[in-house]
PDB file of C-alpha atoms in Angstrom:
ATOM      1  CA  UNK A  24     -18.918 -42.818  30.747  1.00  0.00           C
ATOM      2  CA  UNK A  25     -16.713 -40.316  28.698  1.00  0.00           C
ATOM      3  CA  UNK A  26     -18.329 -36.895  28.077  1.00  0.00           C
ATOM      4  CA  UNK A  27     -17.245 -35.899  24.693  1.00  0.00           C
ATOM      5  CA  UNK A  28     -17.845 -31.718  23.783  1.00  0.00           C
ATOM      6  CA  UNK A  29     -18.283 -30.859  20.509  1.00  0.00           C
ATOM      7  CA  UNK A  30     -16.027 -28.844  18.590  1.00  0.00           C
ATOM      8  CA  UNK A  31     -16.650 -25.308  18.680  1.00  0.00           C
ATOM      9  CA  UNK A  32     -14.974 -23.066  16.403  1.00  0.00           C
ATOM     10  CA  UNK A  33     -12.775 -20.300  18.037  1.00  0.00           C
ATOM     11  CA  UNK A  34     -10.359 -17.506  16.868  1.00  0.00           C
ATOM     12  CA  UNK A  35     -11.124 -16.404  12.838  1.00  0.00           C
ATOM     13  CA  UNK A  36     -12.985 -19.829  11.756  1.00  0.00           C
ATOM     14  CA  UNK A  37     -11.087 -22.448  13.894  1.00  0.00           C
ATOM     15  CA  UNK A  38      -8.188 -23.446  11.417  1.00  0.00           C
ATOM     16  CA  UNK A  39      -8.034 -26.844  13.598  1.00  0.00           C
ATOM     17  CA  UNK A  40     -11.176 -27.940  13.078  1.00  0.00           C
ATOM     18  CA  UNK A  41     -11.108 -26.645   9.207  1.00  0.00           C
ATOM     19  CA  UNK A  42      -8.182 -29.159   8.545  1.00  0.00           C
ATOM     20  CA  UNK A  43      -9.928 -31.856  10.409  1.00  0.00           C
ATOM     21  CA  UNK A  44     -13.514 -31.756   8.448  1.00  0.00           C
ATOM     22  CA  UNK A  45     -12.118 -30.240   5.155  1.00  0.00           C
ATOM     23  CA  UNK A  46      -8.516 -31.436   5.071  1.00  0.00           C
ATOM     24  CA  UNK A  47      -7.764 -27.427   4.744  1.00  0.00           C
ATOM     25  CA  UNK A  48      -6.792 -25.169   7.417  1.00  0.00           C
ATOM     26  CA  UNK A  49      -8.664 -21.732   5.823  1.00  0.00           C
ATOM     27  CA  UNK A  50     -11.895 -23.407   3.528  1.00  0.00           C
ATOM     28  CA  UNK A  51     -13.861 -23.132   7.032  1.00  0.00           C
ATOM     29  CA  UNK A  52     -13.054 -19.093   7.282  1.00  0.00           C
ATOM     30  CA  UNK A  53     -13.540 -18.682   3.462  1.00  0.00           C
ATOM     31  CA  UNK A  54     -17.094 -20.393   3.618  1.00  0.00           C
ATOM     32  CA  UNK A  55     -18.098 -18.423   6.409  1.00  0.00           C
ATOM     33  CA  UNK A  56     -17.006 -15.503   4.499  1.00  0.00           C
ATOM     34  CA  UNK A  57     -19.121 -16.373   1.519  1.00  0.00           C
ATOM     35  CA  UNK A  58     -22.181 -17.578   3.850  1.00  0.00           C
ATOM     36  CA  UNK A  59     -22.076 -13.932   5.116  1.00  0.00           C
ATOM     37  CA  UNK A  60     -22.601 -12.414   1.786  1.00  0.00           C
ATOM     38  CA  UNK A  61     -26.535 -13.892   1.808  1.00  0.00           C
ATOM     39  CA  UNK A  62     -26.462 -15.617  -1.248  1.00  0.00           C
ATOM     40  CA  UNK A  63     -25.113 -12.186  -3.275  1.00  0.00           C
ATOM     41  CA  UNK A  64     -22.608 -12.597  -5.770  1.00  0.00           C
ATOM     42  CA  UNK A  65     -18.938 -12.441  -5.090  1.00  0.00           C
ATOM     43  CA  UNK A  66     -15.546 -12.754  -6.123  1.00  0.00           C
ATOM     44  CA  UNK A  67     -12.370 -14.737  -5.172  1.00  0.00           C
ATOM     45  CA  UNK A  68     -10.950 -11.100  -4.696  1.00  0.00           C
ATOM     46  CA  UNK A  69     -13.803 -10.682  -2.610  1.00  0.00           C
ATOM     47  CA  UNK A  70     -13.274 -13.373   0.057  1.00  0.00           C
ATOM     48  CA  UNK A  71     -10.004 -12.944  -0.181  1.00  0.00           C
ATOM     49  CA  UNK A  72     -10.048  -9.290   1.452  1.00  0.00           C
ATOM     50  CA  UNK A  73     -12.450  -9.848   3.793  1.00  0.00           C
ATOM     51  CA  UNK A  74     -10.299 -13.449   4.924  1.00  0.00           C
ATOM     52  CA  UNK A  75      -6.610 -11.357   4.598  1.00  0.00           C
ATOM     53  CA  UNK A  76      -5.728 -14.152   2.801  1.00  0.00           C
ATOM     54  CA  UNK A  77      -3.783 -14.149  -0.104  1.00  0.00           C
ATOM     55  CA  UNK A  78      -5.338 -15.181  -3.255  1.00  0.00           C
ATOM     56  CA  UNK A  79      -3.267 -17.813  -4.065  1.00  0.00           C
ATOM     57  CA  UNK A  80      -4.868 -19.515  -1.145  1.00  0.00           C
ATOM     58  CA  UNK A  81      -8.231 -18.494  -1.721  1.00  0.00           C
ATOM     59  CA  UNK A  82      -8.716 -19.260  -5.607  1.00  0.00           C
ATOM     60  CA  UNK A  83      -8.030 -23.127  -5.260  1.00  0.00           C
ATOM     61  CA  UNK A  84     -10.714 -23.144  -2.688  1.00  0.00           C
ATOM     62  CA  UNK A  85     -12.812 -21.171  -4.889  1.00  0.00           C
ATOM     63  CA  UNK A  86     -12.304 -23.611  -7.665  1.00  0.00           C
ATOM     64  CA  UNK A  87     -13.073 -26.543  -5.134  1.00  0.00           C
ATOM     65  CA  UNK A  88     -16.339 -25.502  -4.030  1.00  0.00           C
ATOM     66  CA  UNK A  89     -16.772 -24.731  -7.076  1.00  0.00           C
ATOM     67  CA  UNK A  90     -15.882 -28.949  -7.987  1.00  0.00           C
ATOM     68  CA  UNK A  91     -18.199 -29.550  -5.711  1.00  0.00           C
ATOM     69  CA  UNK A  92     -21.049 -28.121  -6.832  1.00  0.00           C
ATOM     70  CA  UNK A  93     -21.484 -25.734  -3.365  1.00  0.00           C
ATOM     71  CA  UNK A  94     -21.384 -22.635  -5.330  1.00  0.00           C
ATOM     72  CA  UNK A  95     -21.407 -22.207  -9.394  1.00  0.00           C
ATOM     73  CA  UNK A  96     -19.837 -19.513 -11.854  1.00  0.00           C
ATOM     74  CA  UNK A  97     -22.632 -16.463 -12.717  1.00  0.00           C
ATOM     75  CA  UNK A  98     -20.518 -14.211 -14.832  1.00  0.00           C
ATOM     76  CA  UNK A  99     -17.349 -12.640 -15.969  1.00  0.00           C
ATOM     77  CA  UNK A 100     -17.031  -8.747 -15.156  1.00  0.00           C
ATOM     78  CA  UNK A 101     -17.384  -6.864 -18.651  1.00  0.00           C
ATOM     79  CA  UNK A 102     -13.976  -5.610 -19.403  1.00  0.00           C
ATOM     80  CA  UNK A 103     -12.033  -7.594 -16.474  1.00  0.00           C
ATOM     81  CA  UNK A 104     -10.729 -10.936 -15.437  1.00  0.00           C
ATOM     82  CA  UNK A 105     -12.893 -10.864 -12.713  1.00  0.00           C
ATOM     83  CA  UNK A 106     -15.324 -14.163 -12.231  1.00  0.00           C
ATOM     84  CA  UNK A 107     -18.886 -13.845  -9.917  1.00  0.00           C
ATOM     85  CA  UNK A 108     -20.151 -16.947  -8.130  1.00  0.00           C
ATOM     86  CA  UNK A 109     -23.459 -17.302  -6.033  1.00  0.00           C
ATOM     87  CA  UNK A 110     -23.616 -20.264  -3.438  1.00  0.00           C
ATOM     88  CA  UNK A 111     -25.502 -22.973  -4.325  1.00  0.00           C
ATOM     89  CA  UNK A 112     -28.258 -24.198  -2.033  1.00  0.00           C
ATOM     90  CA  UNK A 113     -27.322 -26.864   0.830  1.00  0.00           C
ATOM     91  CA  UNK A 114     -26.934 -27.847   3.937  1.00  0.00           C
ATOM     92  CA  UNK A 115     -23.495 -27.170   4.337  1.00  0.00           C
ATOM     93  CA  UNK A 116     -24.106 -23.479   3.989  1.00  0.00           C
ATOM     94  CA  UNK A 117     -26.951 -23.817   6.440  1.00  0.00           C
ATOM     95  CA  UNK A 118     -24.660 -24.437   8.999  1.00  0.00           C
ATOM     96  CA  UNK A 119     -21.548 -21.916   7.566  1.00  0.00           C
ATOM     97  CA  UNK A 120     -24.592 -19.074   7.534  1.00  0.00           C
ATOM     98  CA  UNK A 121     -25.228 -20.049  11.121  1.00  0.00           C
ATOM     99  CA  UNK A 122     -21.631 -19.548  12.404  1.00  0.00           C
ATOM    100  CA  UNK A 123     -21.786 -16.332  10.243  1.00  0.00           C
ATOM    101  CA  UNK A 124     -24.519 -15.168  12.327  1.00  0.00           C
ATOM    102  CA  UNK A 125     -23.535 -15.832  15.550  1.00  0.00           C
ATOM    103  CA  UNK A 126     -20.092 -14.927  14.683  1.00  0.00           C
ATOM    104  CA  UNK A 127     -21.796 -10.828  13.580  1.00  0.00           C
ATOM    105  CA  UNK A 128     -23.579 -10.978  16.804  1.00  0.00           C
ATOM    106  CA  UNK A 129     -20.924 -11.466  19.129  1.00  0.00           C
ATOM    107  CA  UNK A 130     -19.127  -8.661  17.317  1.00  0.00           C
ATOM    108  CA  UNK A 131     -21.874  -6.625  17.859  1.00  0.00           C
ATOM    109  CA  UNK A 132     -21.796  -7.361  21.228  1.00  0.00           C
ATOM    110  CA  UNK A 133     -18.079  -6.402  21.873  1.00  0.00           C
ATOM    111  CA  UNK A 134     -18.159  -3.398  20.064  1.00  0.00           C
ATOM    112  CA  UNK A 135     -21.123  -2.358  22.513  1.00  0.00           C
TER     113      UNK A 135
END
């Protein structure tokens, strides 16, 4: 009998296992990102600093969650092109919250 471990995401969001369950190497990282905001609103801007990725990467992946009913449009900022989501409630986030946690804490840890 083969023992089979589980995938564990390593390094900023495991781009490996990103491509493998979303067919993308960053939507992983970027929904981590957004599962550490704790349901406040953000931006595409937003994620994208806190990811260093650019936004021309970010934005489709915005728009796809977005598709897919995972988070929804609140608002346009008054007097800018900027658009604020919020996450929509499911299990998905569940688990990219989780990550987001442990992921703080063992930053914590280090920087102890």
């Amino acid at each position: 009998m083969t023992i089979v471990e589980p995938l564990a995401p390593a390094g900023p969001a495991a781009p490996e296992v990103s491509r493998l369950v979303f067919g993308n190497s960053h939507m992983f990282g970027v929904m981590v990102e957004i599962a550490s905001l704790g349901g406040r609103t953000f931006s595409s801007k937003q994620i994208s600093d806190a990811t260093q990725l650019s936004p021309g990467i970010v934005h489709p992946l915005i728009q796809k969650l977005r598709r897919a009913h995972f988070i929804e449009f609140v608002e346009q900022v008054h007097g800018e092109r900027t658009l604020l989501y919020r996450v929509v409630d499911n299990h998905v986030w569940e688990a990219a919250s989780r990550y987001a946690e442990e992921r703080a804490a063992t930053e914590e840890r280090s920087a102890s």
